[in-house]
Amino acid sequence: MMKLLIKGGNLIDPVKKRAIISDVLVDGGKIVATGTDLEVDGAMVVNVPGKLVVPGFVDLHVHLREPGFEASETIATGTLAAARGGFTSVACMPNTNPVADNSAVIIFIRARAKEKGVVNVFPVGAITTGSKGEELCEMAGLKEAGAVALSDDGRTVANAAVMYRAMQYARMIGLPIIAHCEDVNLSAKGVMHEGYVSTILGLTGIPAAAEEVMVARDIILAEATGCPLHIAHVSAAGSVRLIRQARARGVTVTAEATPHHFTLTDQAVAGFDTNTKVNPPLRTADDVQAVRNGLRDGTIDVIATDHAPHAPEEKDVEYENAPFGMAGLETAVGLVWTELVNTGILTPWEAVAKMTVNPARILGIPKGELVLGADADITVIDPAWEEEVDPKQFAGKGRNTPFTGRLLKGLPVITVVGGKIVFKRGVEF
Amino acid sequence: MKLKRKDLLGLAGLETQEINLILDTAVPMKEIASRPVKKVPVLRGRTIVNIFYEPSTRTRVSFELAAKHLSADSINIPAAASSVVKGESIKDTARTIAAMGADVVVIRHPLAGAAQLLAGTVEAAVINAGDGAREHPTQGLLDMFTVREKKGTLAGLKVAIIGDILHSRVARSNIWGFLKMGAQVAICGPATMMPPEINRTGAVVYHRIEDALEGADVIMMLRIQRERQKAGLFPSLREYSRLFGLNRERLFLAKPDALVMHPGPVNRGVEITGEVADHPRSVINEQVTNGVAVRMAILYLFAGGGTDDEAAD
């Protein structure tokens, strides 16, 4: 493999919380040198002055839909979407068909990713068999096969006793639990946030309490067991408050927010666009503000997409009949920059930390830092690049975005995985 | 004055002038519907398709009669409940309708937003005959027509709507409609069947029926569905009736000339006693009669047939 020299960029270090102008030299898929004015014979040179060079982004929460739902996405297309979105590593949720509740499925996903994947794929195993919330999976087997975390994402482990045992066991095994917090008795047949907008649309609401009671329960169980708990897709102000309080007293809980939950409110549902249907639902302006505050004060350590692609015909139906989920990989970085960095809510290194070193540490994977000897997973961001979201340009199969036509500023322009350029936006480099 | 839209999806988006136009047009329509020969040729050659994904004898027959009085060709597509399963979108139906060359499509659907989805897919005018809990604009308009006929105006009246507001598209359409026309709207029902933040519409929320009825010019009772009890929304019909039912004693809390209304079908002895349903102040049967006239006006206006003068003849 040819050496790669990324020259003149602004190197963002999310650990040291600083930006310095530095070249990065890549050889043999590793970072071999950093510093100014590096000159290397025979290296492919990419000049990126004025652009931000960051560790390749890690998305802790995606759905690649393979095996089982290949009409919506595959490991090949989902990782193409990741590359175009600036992500070099993704953790894929186990709600495939079959469910990734045994080592064979984990091994299949890793093999498929090795063969067809464009970025690194880290599978998440299920907590319970079939994600039915009843019997524990063979967690040791899942870990040996390569699972980096456990989750019944898409569902909640409804039975508190099962979750309690799962946390005790997962802690012993050494895997974090990623909790999808939703009391299904409260969310019931709801399709959007319960509030004024659901009232006037006549759609069944999902109260914020449906999330908050489960966040509270899982925090209590994490505190009781000492198991590292990661709360997926925080959407409600009350959840942010509960997590903040728990962290203050030292509970091993981390949390993520999605770009749609820090950007959109339930008002977006008013036109019955099924691309706004997502679980947990888009909530109120107060909730969006609370999520942003949580991101700013560190209560929420991770930004993850919950990339949930669906085939167009699945979404082209009545609102109540549409499946939950949005494609997120290809708009995430642009939304983070437009909504959080350009507005001053997060510094560039804080934003980068939430998509690199923080998720990598939660998952225990050797990613997310640009240090000598590290895998050469690198993303280059052009903070001045403006582009309207156009799902027709998406690399993945999932085109179900509520952001069509939205102007984003600050987009990934080069994605490097293991020293190889896997995506370039435009041709000017 | 012309309508400003292709479709009648709800009263939330309608302008006051448009509501007045429809109500004014319904006046001559009512006269036509009361003639011995109830037929005018204003929509001759026009095709109206009625698609009802929910059983509704009352509304469907009302639309059918309205179409026949105006000489339109109307077709009923009884959509079986089984076709409302996931994966069979009304968009498929819409393509069929477009191929038939319908001028107006009247749709009743159990899901909110279904009429809007259809409207965005077909060129025909879409009339929402009820979509989930969202809106039932033709019911709202016939209720306003009935009240206007009796009271002369809607402005300044106090309208009390009592019952399961959460699941009621009739309540939503009436809240939007009456508020736009300058009436006050009081809504009352159990806390478990009151949609959140409904007060932001401008309606005033009560949980004691006595408070809601005080000084009311119009009392609109909503049908309570028994299955809501199974869903845990209220303890028993007995207690519901005791707290929220309209009886003779409570009727006297409203103004002496208050109208009693109900969109039907009535659960006698539950939300309203038989005695009050049949009371001289009850206009429940007139609502049904007026429903035909108002739907004639709506079909006429949305099919764009003839001129205003023609209808008035």
XYZ file of N, CA, C and O in Angstrom, chain A residues 251-410:
640
model
N -22.436 6.810 39.271
C -22.955 5.620 38.600
C -22.248 5.481 37.249
O -21.992 6.473 36.560
N -21.937 4.237 36.869
C -21.217 3.993 35.614
C -22.184 4.053 34.437
O -22.487 3.049 33.796
N -22.696 5.234 34.175
C -23.660 5.392 33.090
C -23.153 6.430 32.096
O -22.638 7.481 32.481
N -23.260 6.085 30.826
C -22.948 7.014 29.745
C -24.207 7.135 28.889
O -25.172 6.395 29.085
N -24.195 8.082 27.948
C -25.410 8.303 27.167
C -25.075 8.872 25.804
O -24.024 9.489 25.618
N -25.991 8.621 24.885
C -25.816 9.172 23.539
C -27.052 9.978 23.151
O -28.154 9.756 23.659
N -26.833 10.914 22.220
C -27.944 11.627 21.597
C -27.756 11.530 20.089
O -26.634 11.418 19.596
N -28.855 11.552 19.371
C -28.788 11.482 17.919
C -28.911 12.890 17.332
O -29.485 13.780 17.970
N -28.414 13.082 16.116
C -28.590 14.391 15.475
C -30.060 14.808 15.363
O -30.387 15.972 15.556
N -30.947 13.849 15.088
C -32.346 14.278 14.948
C -32.936 14.735 16.272
O -33.768 15.628 16.294
N -32.493 14.134 17.374
C -33.051 14.568 18.661
C -32.470 15.886 19.151
O -33.074 16.533 20.004
N -31.305 16.301 18.655
C -30.840 17.640 19.050
C -31.175 18.690 17.989
O -30.821 19.856 18.142
N -31.875 18.277 16.922
C -32.174 19.226 15.850
C -33.673 19.468 15.661
O -34.115 20.603 15.515
N -34.450 18.399 15.642
C -35.858 18.517 15.245
C -36.801 18.400 16.435
O -36.502 17.709 17.407
N -37.955 19.046 16.306
C -39.004 18.887 17.316
C -40.189 18.143 16.693
O -40.220 17.885 15.484
N -41.170 17.850 17.542
C -42.369 17.146 17.078
C -43.143 17.971 16.041
O -43.981 17.434 15.321
N -42.836 19.244 15.969
C -43.471 20.076 14.942
C -43.192 19.528 13.537
O -43.991 19.713 12.618
N -42.068 18.838 13.384
C -41.701 18.282 12.073
C -42.698 17.233 11.593
O -42.776 16.931 10.400
N -43.467 16.678 12.522
C -44.417 15.622 12.162
C -45.675 16.214 11.513
O -46.445 15.502 10.863
N -45.876 17.513 11.668
C -47.157 18.137 11.305
C -47.621 17.844 9.881
O -48.808 17.803 9.617
N -46.693 17.620 8.959
C -47.109 17.307 7.595
C -47.275 15.820 7.332
O -47.453 15.410 6.193
N -47.234 15.014 8.387
C -47.370 13.551 8.283
C -46.261 12.920 7.431
O -46.468 11.871 6.829
N -45.090 13.578 7.361
C -43.963 12.970 6.650
C -43.482 11.773 7.470
O -42.986 11.931 8.586
N -43.615 10.574 6.906
C -43.270 9.369 7.665
C -41.766 9.282 7.944
O -41.351 8.507 8.791
N -40.970 10.087 7.257
C -39.541 10.117 7.564
C -39.258 10.774 8.907
O -38.137 10.735 9.395
N -40.275 11.400 9.496
C -40.105 11.971 10.840
C -40.488 10.976 11.921
O -40.422 11.290 13.100
N -40.925 9.788 11.511
C -41.358 8.797 12.509
C -40.147 8.017 13.004
O -39.492 7.321 12.220
N -39.869 8.157 14.279
C -38.660 7.582 14.842
C -38.937 7.248 16.299
O -39.810 7.845 16.929
N -38.206 6.276 16.811
C -38.399 5.849 18.184
C -37.062 5.867 18.907
O -36.142 5.166 18.485
N -36.930 6.626 19.999
C -37.918 7.504 20.590
C -38.279 8.658 19.661
O -37.500 9.022 18.788
N -39.458 9.226 19.872
C -39.960 10.215 18.921
C -39.282 11.581 19.063
O -38.663 11.871 20.081
N -39.430 12.384 18.035
C -38.998 13.786 18.102
C -39.848 14.464 19.167
O -41.061 14.279 19.195
N -39.208 15.204 20.043
C -39.950 15.768 21.164
C -40.039 17.291 21.070
O -39.963 17.836 19.974
N -40.219 17.962 22.189
C -40.528 19.397 22.150
C -39.240 20.224 22.092
O -38.130 19.702 22.285
N -39.419 21.517 21.889
C -38.271 22.433 21.880
C -37.544 22.385 23.219
O -36.313 22.483 23.268
N -38.280 22.224 24.315
C -37.640 22.131 25.636
C -36.757 20.886 25.733
O -35.685 20.922 26.336
N -37.243 19.789 25.155
C -36.446 18.560 25.178
C -35.191 18.713 24.326
O -34.106 18.276 24.719
N -35.347 19.315 23.158
C -34.188 19.541 22.286
C -33.152 20.386 23.028
O -31.953 20.083 23.019
N -33.638 21.416 23.717
C -32.726 22.280 24.472
C -32.031 21.485 25.577
O -30.826 21.637 25.809
N -32.780 20.621 26.245
C -32.200 19.819 27.328
C -31.129 18.865 26.786
O -30.087 18.668 27.417
N -31.394 18.283 25.626
C -30.399 17.392 25.017
C -29.144 18.196 24.663
O -28.010 17.762 24.910
N -29.349 19.387 24.109
C -28.194 20.232 23.773
C -27.408 20.612 25.028
O -26.172 20.602 25.030
N -28.145 20.933 26.092
C -27.463 21.261 27.347
C -26.686 20.055 27.860
O -25.574 20.192 28.376
N -27.279 18.887 27.718
C -26.612 17.659 28.151
C -25.352 17.394 27.349
O -24.344 16.927 27.886
N -25.403 17.705 26.069
C -24.211 17.551 25.237
C -23.142 18.535 25.677
O -21.961 18.209 25.775
N -23.582 19.762 25.975
C -22.615 20.800 26.321
C -21.944 20.523 27.662
O -20.738 20.673 27.802
N -22.747 20.107 28.649
C -22.146 19.929 29.984
C -21.543 18.535 30.179
O -21.036 18.222 31.258
N -21.598 17.690 29.139
C -20.924 16.396 29.225
C -21.804 15.276 29.767
O -21.363 14.124 29.845
N -23.023 15.579 30.148
C -23.937 14.518 30.595
C -24.112 13.479 29.490
O -24.180 12.279 29.745
N -24.193 13.984 28.259
C -24.298 13.099 27.099
C -22.925 13.075 26.434
O -22.470 14.084 25.906
N -22.276 11.899 26.497
C -20.880 11.839 26.030
C -20.736 11.477 24.570
O -19.649 11.585 24.021
N -21.820 10.965 23.974
C -21.693 10.389 22.643
C -22.773 10.952 21.714
O -23.917 11.148 22.126
N -22.375 11.197 20.477
C -23.347 11.454 19.422
C -23.329 10.223 18.526
O -22.277 9.820 18.018
N -24.493 9.605 18.390
C -24.615 8.405 17.554
C -25.818 8.611 16.640
O -26.710 9.397 16.949
N -25.831 7.899 15.518
C -26.880 8.226 14.541
C -28.170 7.450 14.727
O -29.225 7.918 14.343
N -28.101 6.237 15.292
C -29.253 5.314 15.237
C -29.723 5.175 13.781
O -30.927 5.151 13.493
N -28.743 5.098 12.891
C -29.027 4.926 11.454
C -29.985 3.740 11.269
O -29.631 2.604 11.557
N -31.191 4.052 10.817
C -32.228 3.018 10.693
C -32.857 3.097 9.307
O -33.912 3.688 9.109
N -32.159 2.515 8.334
C -32.657 2.625 6.959
C -33.901 1.769 6.728
O -34.051 0.702 7.316
N -34.787 2.295 5.896
C -35.966 1.535 5.472
C -36.147 1.709 3.973
O -35.872 2.782 3.432
N -36.655 0.664 3.337
C -36.931 0.740 1.906
C -38.033 1.771 1.665
O -38.920 1.946 2.503
N -37.983 2.469 0.508
C -38.953 3.546 0.256
C -40.410 3.092 0.396
O -41.235 3.813 0.957
N -40.725 1.888 -0.090
C -42.129 1.467 -0.028
C -42.595 1.229 1.403
O -43.776 1.343 1.699
N -41.657 0.936 2.302
C -42.050 0.759 3.706
C -42.527 2.077 4.314
O -43.375 2.093 5.195
N -41.919 3.176 3.857
C -42.246 4.483 4.430
C -43.356 5.195 3.662
O -43.905 6.184 4.149
N -43.677 4.719 2.469
C -44.655 5.415 1.626
C -46.069 4.941 1.963
O -46.802 4.456 1.110
N -46.431 5.069 3.245
C -47.720 4.575 3.735
C -48.272 5.576 4.750
O -47.652 6.610 5.005
N -49.435 5.273 5.302
C -50.008 6.099 6.352
C -49.025 6.195 7.518
O -48.288 5.249 7.795
N -49.062 7.318 8.235
C -48.085 7.551 9.293
C -48.067 6.410 10.301
O -47.010 5.915 10.680
N -49.244 5.986 10.724
C -49.292 4.955 11.765
C -48.771 3.614 11.268
O -48.330 2.792 12.061
N -48.844 3.375 9.969
C -48.385 2.100 9.422
C -46.902 2.092 9.066
O -46.350 1.043 8.741
N -46.272 3.251 9.100
C -44.857 3.323 8.717
C -43.976 2.789 9.842
O -44.305 2.930 11.014
N -42.846 2.177 9.500
C -41.919 1.741 10.545
C -41.171 2.938 11.132
O -41.047 3.986 10.496
N -40.692 2.766 12.366
C -39.878 3.794 13.002
C -38.478 3.787 12.393
O -37.963 2.729 12.024
N -37.841 4.948 12.328
C -36.423 4.982 11.977
C -36.078 5.955 10.873
O -36.882 6.234 9.988
N -34.858 6.471 10.972
C -34.334 7.412 9.986
C -32.937 6.958 9.563
O -32.179 6.468 10.390
N -32.627 7.195 8.308
C -31.242 7.028 7.876
C -30.454 8.199 8.453
O -30.889 9.342 8.339
N -29.318 7.931 9.061
C -28.627 9.022 9.747
C -27.159 9.206 9.410
O -26.590 10.276 9.638
N -26.533 8.180 8.860
C -25.074 8.223 8.717
C -24.586 9.369 7.836
O -23.550 9.968 8.100
N -25.341 9.684 6.799
C -24.800 10.614 5.801
C -25.103 12.080 6.095
O -24.673 12.965 5.362
N -25.875 12.317 7.155
C -26.186 13.696 7.521
C -25.627 14.072 8.895
O -25.661 15.248 9.269
N -25.119 13.089 9.634
C -24.783 13.317 11.045
C -23.709 14.388 11.241
O -23.896 15.332 12.019
N -22.584 14.244 10.563
C -21.481 15.185 10.803
C -21.896 16.603 10.395
O -21.636 17.574 11.108
N -22.584 16.711 9.273
C -23.069 18.022 8.833
C -24.009 18.649 9.849
O -23.974 19.863 10.087
N -24.848 17.824 10.469
C -25.764 18.353 11.484
C -25.023 18.727 12.758
O -25.326 19.744 13.388
N -24.044 17.930 13.136
C -23.252 18.259 14.323
C -22.563 19.607 14.111
O -22.585 20.483 14.984
N -21.975 19.777 12.932
C -21.286 21.047 12.685
C -22.279 22.204 12.598
O -22.103 23.241 13.234
N -23.347 22.014 11.842
C -24.293 23.103 11.619
C -25.016 23.490 12.906
O -25.173 24.668 13.219
N -25.445 22.474 13.658
C -26.300 22.738 14.813
C -25.528 22.954 16.116
O -26.019 23.631 17.007
N -24.357 22.348 16.238
C -23.665 22.390 17.531
C -22.344 23.143 17.496
O -22.028 23.876 18.428
N -21.562 22.958 16.442
C -20.238 23.593 16.403
C -20.359 25.029 15.893
O -19.895 25.966 16.545
N -21.034 25.186 14.756
C -21.155 26.542 14.198
C -21.959 27.462 15.111
O -21.856 28.683 15.014
N -22.771 26.898 15.976
C -23.563 27.694 16.905
C -22.857 27.907 18.237
O -23.395 28.574 19.126
N -21.677 27.298 18.402
C -20.910 27.519 19.622
C -21.324 26.657 20.801
O -20.828 26.833 21.918
N -22.237 25.725 20.591
C -22.652 24.853 21.702
C -21.510 23.908 22.074
O -21.258 23.659 23.257
N -20.818 23.395 21.080
C -19.654 22.542 21.327
C -18.451 23.121 20.590
O -18.593 23.660 19.491
N -17.265 22.977 21.207
C -16.045 23.295 20.473
C -15.808 22.164 19.472
O -16.344 21.060 19.639
N -14.999 22.401 18.456
C -14.736 21.313 17.507
C -14.199 20.065 18.203
O -14.593 18.948 17.872
N -13.296 20.237 19.194
C -12.740 19.028 19.821
C -13.750 18.316 20.714
O -13.721 17.098 20.836
N -14.656 19.101 21.321
C -15.714 18.439 22.102
C -16.614 17.607 21.183
O -16.970 16.466 21.479
N -16.973 18.209 20.057
C -17.826 17.481 19.108
C -17.118 16.233 18.609
O -17.714 15.152 18.538
N -15.844 16.394 18.298
C -15.074 15.249 17.779
C -14.969 14.160 18.848
O -15.129 12.971 18.558
N -14.750 14.563 20.089
C -14.634 13.570 21.167
C -15.902 12.715 21.254
O -15.840 11.508 21.479
N -17.047 13.345 21.070
C -18.319 12.619 21.207
C -18.557 11.644 20.061
O -19.469 10.822 20.113
N -17.737 11.769 19.007
C -17.904 10.836 17.885
C -16.636 10.022 17.636
O -16.521 9.373 16.605
N -15.680 10.107 18.577
C -14.450 9.332 18.375
C -14.041 8.612 19.653
O -14.478 7.504 19.911
N -13.285 9.328 20.472
C -12.679 8.661 21.624
C -13.731 8.210 22.638
O -13.611 7.134 23.232
N -14.774 8.994 22.815
C -15.788 8.610 23.812
C -16.497 7.306 23.440
O -16.543 6.386 24.257
N -17.078 7.198 22.241
C -17.706 5.912 21.916
C -16.700 4.763 21.867
O -17.019 3.641 22.265
N -15.462 5.049 21.410
C -14.460 3.984 21.330
C -14.144 3.443 22.726
O -14.008 2.238 22.929
N -14.064 4.323 23.703
C -13.767 3.872 25.071
C -14.932 3.078 25.653
O -14.733 2.092 26.371
N -16.152 3.530 25.373
C -17.321 2.799 25.884
C -17.334 1.376 25.333
O -17.618 0.412 26.050
N -17.000 1.253 24.054
C -17.016 -0.066 23.424
C -15.732 -0.846 23.676
O -15.662 -2.035 23.365
N -14.708 -0.160 24.186
C -13.428 -0.822 24.411
C -12.722 -1.209 23.131
O -12.082 -2.258 23.054
N -12.841 -0.368 22.103
C -12.171 -0.666 20.835
C -11.013 0.306 20.628
O -11.079 1.450 21.050
N -9.937 -0.162 19.991
C -8.735 0.675 19.840
C -8.885 1.664 18.686
O -8.184 1.572 17.677
N -9.823 2.567 18.816
C -10.114 3.532 17.757
C -10.283 4.911 18.383
O -10.339 5.057 19.603
N -10.391 5.910 17.530
C -10.816 7.214 18.015
C -9.713 8.178 18.388
O -9.998 9.265 18.868
N -8.439 7.795 18.198
C -7.368 8.749 18.499
C -6.340 8.737 17.372
O -6.040 7.682 16.805
N -5.813 9.926 17.086
C -4.767 10.036 16.062
C -3.418 10.079 16.770
O -2.870 11.141 17.028
N -2.894 8.898 17.111
C -1.593 8.847 17.779
C -0.679 7.911 16.986
O -1.149 7.077 16.209
N 0.581 8.046 17.199
C 1.540 7.218 16.471
C 1.261 5.741 16.742
O 1.033 5.339 17.878
N 1.264 4.972 15.671
C 1.023 3.548 15.800
C -0.434 3.155 15.722
O -0.759 1.977 15.624
N -1.319 4.157 15.778
C -2.752 3.842 15.719
C -3.157 3.494 14.290
O -2.476 3.853 13.325
N -4.267 2.763 14.170
C -4.827 2.496 12.847
C -5.082 3.825 12.142
O -5.573 4.777 12.758
N -4.760 3.854 10.855
C -4.915 5.106 10.100
C -6.361 5.282 9.649
O -6.692 5.191 8.474
N -7.238 5.491 10.629
C -8.640 5.838 10.366
C -8.763 7.338 10.584
O -8.647 7.820 11.720
N -8.966 8.054 9.501
C -8.885 9.516 9.560
C -10.046 10.118 8.772
O -10.420 9.605 7.701
N -10.608 11.188 9.308
C -11.642 11.920 8.585
C -11.194 13.368 8.426
O -10.633 13.948 9.355
N -11.396 13.895 7.242
C -11.091 15.306 7.001
C -12.412 16.037 6.815
O -13.267 15.616 6.031
N -12.564 17.112 7.581
C -13.793 17.902 7.515
C -13.476 19.253 6.901
O -12.479 19.890 7.273
N -14.305 19.677 5.992
C -14.205 21.045 5.484
C -15.277 21.866 6.190
O -16.465 21.733 5.893
N -14.856 22.715 7.145
C -15.865 23.453 7.924
C -16.615 24.484 7.087
O -17.650 24.988 7.521
N -16.102 24.776 5.887
C -16.759 25.787 5.049
C -17.646 25.149 3.980
O -18.334 25.857 3.248
N -17.609 23.836 3.886
C -18.361 23.161 2.817
C -19.863 23.241 3.105
O -20.327 22.795 4.142
N -20.611 23.819 2.163
C -22.061 23.921 2.321
C -22.736 23.037 1.294
O -22.341 23.007 0.128
N -23.767 22.366 1.744
C -24.458 21.449 0.846
C -25.867 21.212 1.371
O -26.070 21.075 2.572
N -26.821 21.166 0.454
C -28.180 20.793 0.846
C -28.291 19.279 0.862
O -27.747 18.607 -0.008
N -29.010 18.779 1.850
C -29.183 17.329 1.939
C -30.020 16.850 0.755
O -31.118 17.359 0.506
N -29.468 15.911 0.024
C -30.171 15.349 -1.127
C -30.061 13.823 -1.063
O -29.027 13.251 -1.406
N -31.130 13.176 -0.608
C -31.042 11.721 -0.422
C -30.710 10.958 -1.710
O -30.207 9.839 -1.643
N -30.961 11.582 -2.840
C -30.602 10.891 -4.096
C -29.098 10.687 -4.206
O -28.638 9.795 -4.914
N -28.336 11.538 -3.504
C -26.879 11.416 -3.549
C -26.352 10.422 -2.517
O -25.145 10.172 -2.476
N -27.218 9.890 -1.662
C -26.746 9.016 -0.586
C -26.077 7.771 -1.167
O -26.516 7.219 -2.177
N -25.040 7.322 -0.480
C -24.350 6.111 -0.909
C -25.055 4.857 -0.393
O -24.972 3.796 -0.991
N -25.758 4.991 0.734
C -26.454 3.841 1.297
C -27.831 3.672 0.685
O -28.291 4.522 -0.077
N -28.462 2.550 1.034
C -29.818 2.325 0.526
C -30.849 3.169 1.267
O -31.912 3.441 0.756
N -30.533 3.491 2.514
C -31.498 4.230 3.330
C -31.587 5.671 2.881
O -30.643 6.440 3.032
N -32.737 6.036 2.325
C -32.944 7.431 1.881
C -33.978 8.111 2.766
O -34.446 9.192 2.450
N -34.380 7.433 3.822
C -35.480 7.928 4.656
C -34.965 8.962 5.651
O -34.745 8.690 6.818
N -34.788 10.165 5.144
C -34.313 11.262 5.994
C -35.359 12.368 6.065
O -35.991 12.679 5.060
N -35.529 12.966 7.242
C -36.414 14.128 7.346
C -35.690 15.429 7.007
O -36.275 16.495 7.103
N -34.422 15.326 6.626
C -33.609 16.537 6.440
C -33.462 16.952 4.978
O -32.682 17.859 4.678
N -34.200 16.334 4.085
C -34.090 16.665 2.664
C -34.217 18.180 2.456
O -35.141 18.812 2.958
N -33.248 18.732 1.728
C -33.295 20.159 1.410
C -32.671 21.051 2.460
O -32.517 22.251 2.255
N -32.303 20.479 3.603
C -31.720 21.291 4.672
C -30.274 21.638 4.323
O -29.512 20.787 3.888
N -29.905 22.886 4.538
C -28.548 23.327 4.225
C -27.621 23.018 5.403
O -27.882 23.443 6.529
N -26.578 22.267 5.121
C -25.601 21.931 6.154
C -24.280 22.622 5.829
O -23.909 22.758 4.665
N -23.589 23.025 6.884
C -22.281 23.650 6.681
C -21.261 22.978 7.585
O -21.405 23.000 8.813
N -20.235 22.404 6.946
C -19.244 21.637 7.681
C -19.473 20.164 7.415
O -20.279 19.521 8.079
